Amino acid sequence: MPTIVVDVMPKAELLDPQGKAVSGALHRLGVEGFSSVRIGKRFELTVETADEATLATVRQLADDVLSNAVIEDVVGIEVVE
Amino acid sequence: MPTIVVDVMPKAELLDPQGKAVSGALHRLGVEGFSSVRIGKRFELTVETADEATLATVRQLADDVLSNAVIEDVVGIEVVE
């Protein structure tokens, strides 16, 4: 059965405390060269068919259910299998 | 500056309570055709250069810092910009 991946990230202009925490950890580990870390969510939806109707439903769900439009952006919707 | 995306998902054989919750919500909303929902993490690492050394570092970090090898798998590492 096909899988549709939906990627959701915090809005770029918002503070990302989790990302800051990981970024700080990298510095403490002596790992340089990473100017920022941002953390979002990756949804894998297993569907019966990845037809156009299902993709339209997923787009709607991504905006309404899988993300909070006030603080997050849907950055990708992709059929992977 | 280039961005490297690291995708981390819960191991397939493990229960994913968050995914189950979203899957249940879809059913209650009357949305059918989705047999499972799994939720993982998406890291966006902004780096100075996306050269081979940096990618090797990111692979190491993905296993050691960004994921918990006991319950998660790194499912993708990709330079996106």
PDB file of C-alpha atoms in Angstrom:
ATOM      1  CA  MET A   1       0.000   0.000   0.000  1.00  0.00           C
ATOM      2  CA  PRO A   2       1.302   3.459  -0.891  1.00  0.00           C
ATOM      3  CA  THR A   3       2.556   5.857   1.780  1.00  0.00           C
ATOM      4  CA  ILE A   4       2.099   9.611   1.662  1.00  0.00           C
ATOM      5  CA  VAL A   5       4.603  11.660   3.690  1.00  0.00           C
ATOM      6  CA  VAL A   6       3.550  15.029   5.101  1.00  0.00           C
ATOM      7  CA  ASP A   7       6.289  17.274   6.478  1.00  0.00           C
ATOM      8  CA  VAL A   8       5.371  20.014   8.950  1.00  0.00           C
ATOM      9  CA  MET A   9       7.848  22.585  10.301  1.00  0.00           C
ATOM     10  CA  PRO A  10       7.523  25.441  12.791  1.00  0.00           C
ATOM     11  CA  LYS A  11       7.095  28.808  11.040  1.00  0.00           C
ATOM     12  CA  ALA A  12      10.515  30.251  10.225  1.00  0.00           C
ATOM     13  CA  GLU A  13       9.936  33.469  12.161  1.00  0.00           C
ATOM     14  CA  LEU A  14       9.024  31.640  15.377  1.00  0.00           C
ATOM     15  CA  LEU A  15      11.473  30.656  18.108  1.00  0.00           C
ATOM     16  CA  ASP A  16      12.165  26.895  18.018  1.00  0.00           C
ATOM     17  CA  PRO A  17      13.239  26.011  21.582  1.00  0.00           C
ATOM     18  CA  GLN A  18      13.763  22.331  20.752  1.00  0.00           C
ATOM     19  CA  GLY A  19      15.948  23.242  17.820  1.00  0.00           C
ATOM     20  CA  LYS A  20      17.909  25.696  19.970  1.00  0.00           C
ATOM     21  CA  ALA A  21      18.449  22.952  22.570  1.00  0.00           C
ATOM     22  CA  VAL A  22      19.869  20.550  19.976  1.00  0.00           C
ATOM     23  CA  SER A  23      21.984  23.318  18.471  1.00  0.00           C
ATOM     24  CA  GLY A  24      23.399  24.069  21.928  1.00  0.00           C
ATOM     25  CA  ALA A  25      24.135  20.387  22.474  1.00  0.00           C
ATOM     26  CA  LEU A  26      26.084  20.244  19.208  1.00  0.00           C
ATOM     27  CA  HIS A  27      28.233  23.177  20.314  1.00  0.00           C
ATOM     28  CA  ARG A  28      28.886  21.539  23.709  1.00  0.00           C
ATOM     29  CA  LEU A  29      29.903  18.361  21.872  1.00  0.00           C
ATOM     30  CA  GLY A  30      32.393  20.473  19.931  1.00  0.00           C
ATOM     31  CA  VAL A  31      30.563  19.973  16.632  1.00  0.00           C
ATOM     32  CA  GLU A  32      30.941  23.164  14.600  1.00  0.00           C
ATOM     33  CA  GLY A  33      29.593  24.302  11.240  1.00  0.00           C
ATOM     34  CA  PHE A  34      25.919  24.086  12.121  1.00  0.00           C
ATOM     35  CA  SER A  35      24.376  27.548  12.237  1.00  0.00           C
ATOM     36  CA  SER A  36      20.848  26.432  13.117  1.00  0.00           C
ATOM     37  CA  VAL A  37      18.744  23.363  13.900  1.00  0.00           C
ATOM     38  CA  ARG A  38      14.966  23.294  13.463  1.00  0.00           C
ATOM     39  CA  ILE A  39      12.738  20.387  14.393  1.00  0.00           C
ATOM     40  CA  GLY A  40       9.360  19.542  12.877  1.00  0.00           C
ATOM     41  CA  LYS A  41       7.086  16.562  12.361  1.00  0.00           C
ATOM     42  CA  ARG A  42       7.033  13.906   9.665  1.00  0.00           C
ATOM     43  CA  PHE A  43       3.748  12.038   9.125  1.00  0.00           C
ATOM     44  CA  GLU A  44       3.629   8.755   7.193  1.00  0.00           C
ATOM     45  CA  LEU A  45       0.056   8.044   6.082  1.00  0.00           C
ATOM     46  CA  THR A  46      -0.543   4.551   4.658  1.00  0.00           C
ATOM     47  CA  VAL A  47      -3.401   4.771   2.170  1.00  0.00           C
ATOM     48  CA  GLU A  48      -5.273   2.284   0.012  1.00  0.00           C
ATOM     49  CA  THR A  49      -4.665   4.246  -3.214  1.00  0.00           C
ATOM     50  CA  ALA A  50      -2.585   7.376  -3.810  1.00  0.00           C
ATOM     51  CA  ASP A  51      -5.002   8.792  -6.362  1.00  0.00           C
ATOM     52  CA  GLU A  52      -5.759  12.490  -6.890  1.00  0.00           C
ATOM     53  CA  ALA A  53      -8.801  12.411  -4.585  1.00  0.00           C
ATOM     54  CA  THR A  54      -6.745  10.949  -1.743  1.00  0.00           C
ATOM     55  CA  LEU A  55      -3.989  13.520  -2.306  1.00  0.00           C
ATOM     56  CA  ALA A  56      -6.575  16.313  -2.155  1.00  0.00           C
ATOM     57  CA  THR A  57      -7.874  14.862   1.129  1.00  0.00           C
ATOM     58  CA  VAL A  58      -4.333  14.683   2.492  1.00  0.00           C
ATOM     59  CA  ARG A  59      -3.685  18.331   1.560  1.00  0.00           C
ATOM     60  CA  GLN A  60      -6.834  19.310   3.441  1.00  0.00           C
ATOM     61  CA  LEU A  61      -5.928  17.152   6.447  1.00  0.00           C
ATOM     62  CA  ALA A  62      -2.374  18.534   6.463  1.00  0.00           C
ATOM     63  CA  ASP A  63      -3.718  22.051   6.885  1.00  0.00           C
ATOM     64  CA  ASP A  64      -6.630  21.284   9.213  1.00  0.00           C
ATOM     65  CA  VAL A  65      -5.570  18.312  11.359  1.00  0.00           C
ATOM     66  CA  LEU A  66      -1.855  17.539  11.046  1.00  0.00           C
ATOM     67  CA  SER A  67      -0.588  21.088  11.519  1.00  0.00           C
ATOM     68  CA  ASN A  68      -1.453  24.203  13.490  1.00  0.00           C
ATOM     69  CA  ALA A  69      -1.626  26.969  10.893  1.00  0.00           C
ATOM     70  CA  VAL A  70      -0.825  29.625  13.505  1.00  0.00           C
ATOM     71  CA  ILE A  71       2.634  28.265  14.326  1.00  0.00           C
ATOM     72  CA  GLU A  72       3.438  25.693  11.650  1.00  0.00           C
ATOM     73  CA  ASP A  73       3.797  25.377   7.879  1.00  0.00           C
ATOM     74  CA  VAL A  74       3.183  22.265   5.774  1.00  0.00           C
ATOM     75  CA  VAL A  75       6.457  22.108   3.852  1.00  0.00           C
ATOM     76  CA  GLY A  76       5.973  18.943   1.856  1.00  0.00           C
ATOM     77  CA  ILE A  77       3.435  16.333   0.754  1.00  0.00           C
ATOM     78  CA  GLU A  78       4.900  13.424  -1.196  1.00  0.00           C
ATOM     79  CA  VAL A  79       3.891   9.908  -2.281  1.00  0.00           C
ATOM     80  CA  VAL A  80       6.907   7.759  -1.427  1.00  0.00           C
ATOM     81  CA  GLU A  81       5.895   4.213  -2.301  1.00  0.00           C
TER      82      GLU A  81
ATOM     83  CA  MET B   1      23.536  28.343   3.263  1.00  0.00           C
ATOM     84  CA  PRO B   2      22.647  24.729   2.488  1.00  0.00           C
ATOM     85  CA  THR B   3      20.174  22.792   4.607  1.00  0.00           C
ATOM     86  CA  ILE B   4      20.464  19.097   5.401  1.00  0.00           C
ATOM     87  CA  VAL B   5      17.213  17.329   6.343  1.00  0.00           C
ATOM     88  CA  VAL B   6      17.322  14.321   8.655  1.00  0.00           C
ATOM     89  CA  ASP B   7      14.156  12.235   8.945  1.00  0.00           C
ATOM     90  CA  VAL B   8      13.671  10.026  11.996  1.00  0.00           C
ATOM     91  CA  MET B   9      10.742   7.630  12.459  1.00  0.00           C
ATOM     92  CA  PRO B  10       9.720   5.268  15.265  1.00  0.00           C
ATOM     93  CA  LYS B  11      10.778   1.673  14.542  1.00  0.00           C
ATOM     94  CA  ALA B  12       8.079  -0.035  12.492  1.00  0.00           C
ATOM     95  CA  GLU B  13       7.543  -2.838  14.995  1.00  0.00           C
ATOM     96  CA  LEU B  14       6.910  -0.432  17.894  1.00  0.00           C
ATOM     97  CA  LEU B  15       3.512   0.924  18.932  1.00  0.00           C
ATOM     98  CA  ASP B  16       3.120   4.565  17.859  1.00  0.00           C
ATOM     99  CA  PRO B  17       0.535   6.026  20.276  1.00  0.00           C
ATOM    100  CA  GLN B  18       0.620   9.476  18.655  1.00  0.00           C
ATOM    101  CA  GLY B  19       0.028   7.952  15.261  1.00  0.00           C
ATOM    102  CA  LYS B  20      -2.809   5.834  16.633  1.00  0.00           C
ATOM    103  CA  ALA B  21      -4.396   8.974  18.134  1.00  0.00           C
ATOM    104  CA  VAL B  22      -4.315  10.800  14.802  1.00  0.00           C
ATOM    105  CA  SER B  23      -5.595   7.711  12.997  1.00  0.00           C
ATOM    106  CA  GLY B  24      -8.508   7.528  15.446  1.00  0.00           C
ATOM    107  CA  ALA B  25      -9.248  11.220  14.912  1.00  0.00           C
ATOM    108  CA  LEU B  26      -9.416  10.686  11.153  1.00  0.00           C
ATOM    109  CA  HIS B  27     -11.969   7.904  11.617  1.00  0.00           C
ATOM    110  CA  ARG B  28     -14.070  10.079  13.949  1.00  0.00           C
ATOM    111  CA  LEU B  29     -13.948  12.825  11.320  1.00  0.00           C
ATOM    112  CA  GLY B  30     -15.330  10.306   8.841  1.00  0.00           C
ATOM    113  CA  VAL B  31     -12.136  10.293   6.769  1.00  0.00           C
ATOM    114  CA  GLU B  32     -11.640   6.778   5.408  1.00  0.00           C
ATOM    115  CA  GLY B  33      -8.937   5.121   3.320  1.00  0.00           C
ATOM    116  CA  PHE B  34      -6.091   5.644   5.788  1.00  0.00           C
ATOM    117  CA  SER B  35      -4.958   2.329   7.225  1.00  0.00           C
ATOM    118  CA  SER B  36      -2.211   3.753   9.450  1.00  0.00           C
ATOM    119  CA  VAL B  37      -0.589   7.004  10.569  1.00  0.00           C
ATOM    120  CA  ARG B  38       2.954   7.151  11.959  1.00  0.00           C
ATOM    121  CA  ILE B  39       4.584  10.288  13.297  1.00  0.00           C
ATOM    122  CA  GLY B  40       8.318  11.006  13.429  1.00  0.00           C
ATOM    123  CA  LYS B  41      10.704  13.938  13.519  1.00  0.00           C
ATOM    124  CA  ARG B  42      12.155  16.072  10.751  1.00  0.00           C
ATOM    125  CA  PHE B  43      15.382  17.954  11.491  1.00  0.00           C
ATOM    126  CA  GLU B  44      16.531  20.851   9.305  1.00  0.00           C
ATOM    127  CA  LEU B  45      20.246  21.514   9.897  1.00  0.00           C
ATOM    128  CA  THR B  46      21.596  24.721   8.323  1.00  0.00           C
ATOM    129  CA  VAL B  47      25.283  24.198   7.558  1.00  0.00           C
ATOM    130  CA  GLU B  48      28.071  26.334   6.154  1.00  0.00           C
ATOM    131  CA  THR B  49      28.953  23.803   3.424  1.00  0.00           C
ATOM    132  CA  ALA B  50      27.279  20.531   2.498  1.00  0.00           C
ATOM    133  CA  ASP B  51      30.544  18.792   1.682  1.00  0.00           C
ATOM    134  CA  GLU B  52      31.294  15.101   2.240  1.00  0.00           C
ATOM    135  CA  ALA B  53      32.882  15.715   5.646  1.00  0.00           C
ATOM    136  CA  THR B  54      29.797  17.577   6.863  1.00  0.00           C
ATOM    137  CA  LEU B  55      27.527  14.829   5.544  1.00  0.00           C
ATOM    138  CA  ALA B  56      29.612  12.221   7.381  1.00  0.00           C
ATOM    139  CA  THR B  57      29.259  14.285  10.565  1.00  0.00           C
ATOM    140  CA  VAL B  58      25.500  14.540  10.044  1.00  0.00           C
ATOM    141  CA  ARG B  59      25.216  10.757   9.584  1.00  0.00           C
ATOM    142  CA  GLN B  60      27.045  10.270  12.865  1.00  0.00           C
ATOM    143  CA  LEU B  61      24.927  12.887  14.644  1.00  0.00           C
ATOM    144  CA  ALA B  62      21.733  11.389  13.240  1.00  0.00           C
ATOM    145  CA  ASP B  63      22.565   8.044  14.854  1.00  0.00           C
ATOM    146  CA  ASP B  64      24.061   9.345  18.102  1.00  0.00           C
ATOM    147  CA  VAL B  65      22.240  12.599  18.933  1.00  0.00           C
ATOM    148  CA  LEU B  66      19.160  13.146  16.771  1.00  0.00           C
ATOM    149  CA  SER B  67      17.651   9.683  17.214  1.00  0.00           C
ATOM    150  CA  ASN B  68      17.332   7.010  19.871  1.00  0.00           C
ATOM    151  CA  ALA B  69      18.603   3.835  18.199  1.00  0.00           C
ATOM    152  CA  VAL B  70      16.554   1.660  20.566  1.00  0.00           C
ATOM    153  CA  ILE B  71      13.170   2.979  19.399  1.00  0.00           C
ATOM    154  CA  GLU B  72      13.841   4.993  16.251  1.00  0.00           C
ATOM    155  CA  ASP B  73      15.320   4.623  12.764  1.00  0.00           C
ATOM    156  CA  VAL B  74      16.992   7.335  10.688  1.00  0.00           C
ATOM    157  CA  VAL B  75      15.008   7.006   7.445  1.00  0.00           C
ATOM    158  CA  GLY B  76      16.546   9.776   5.408  1.00  0.00           C
ATOM    159  CA  ILE B  77      19.404  12.272   5.174  1.00  0.00           C
ATOM    160  CA  GLU B  78      19.163  14.718   2.288  1.00  0.00           C
ATOM    161  CA  VAL B  79      20.728  18.026   1.191  1.00  0.00           C
ATOM    162  CA  VAL B  80      17.782  20.154   0.122  1.00  0.00           C
ATOM    163  CA  GLU B  81      19.237  23.546  -0.723  1.00  0.00           C
TER     164      GLU B  81
END
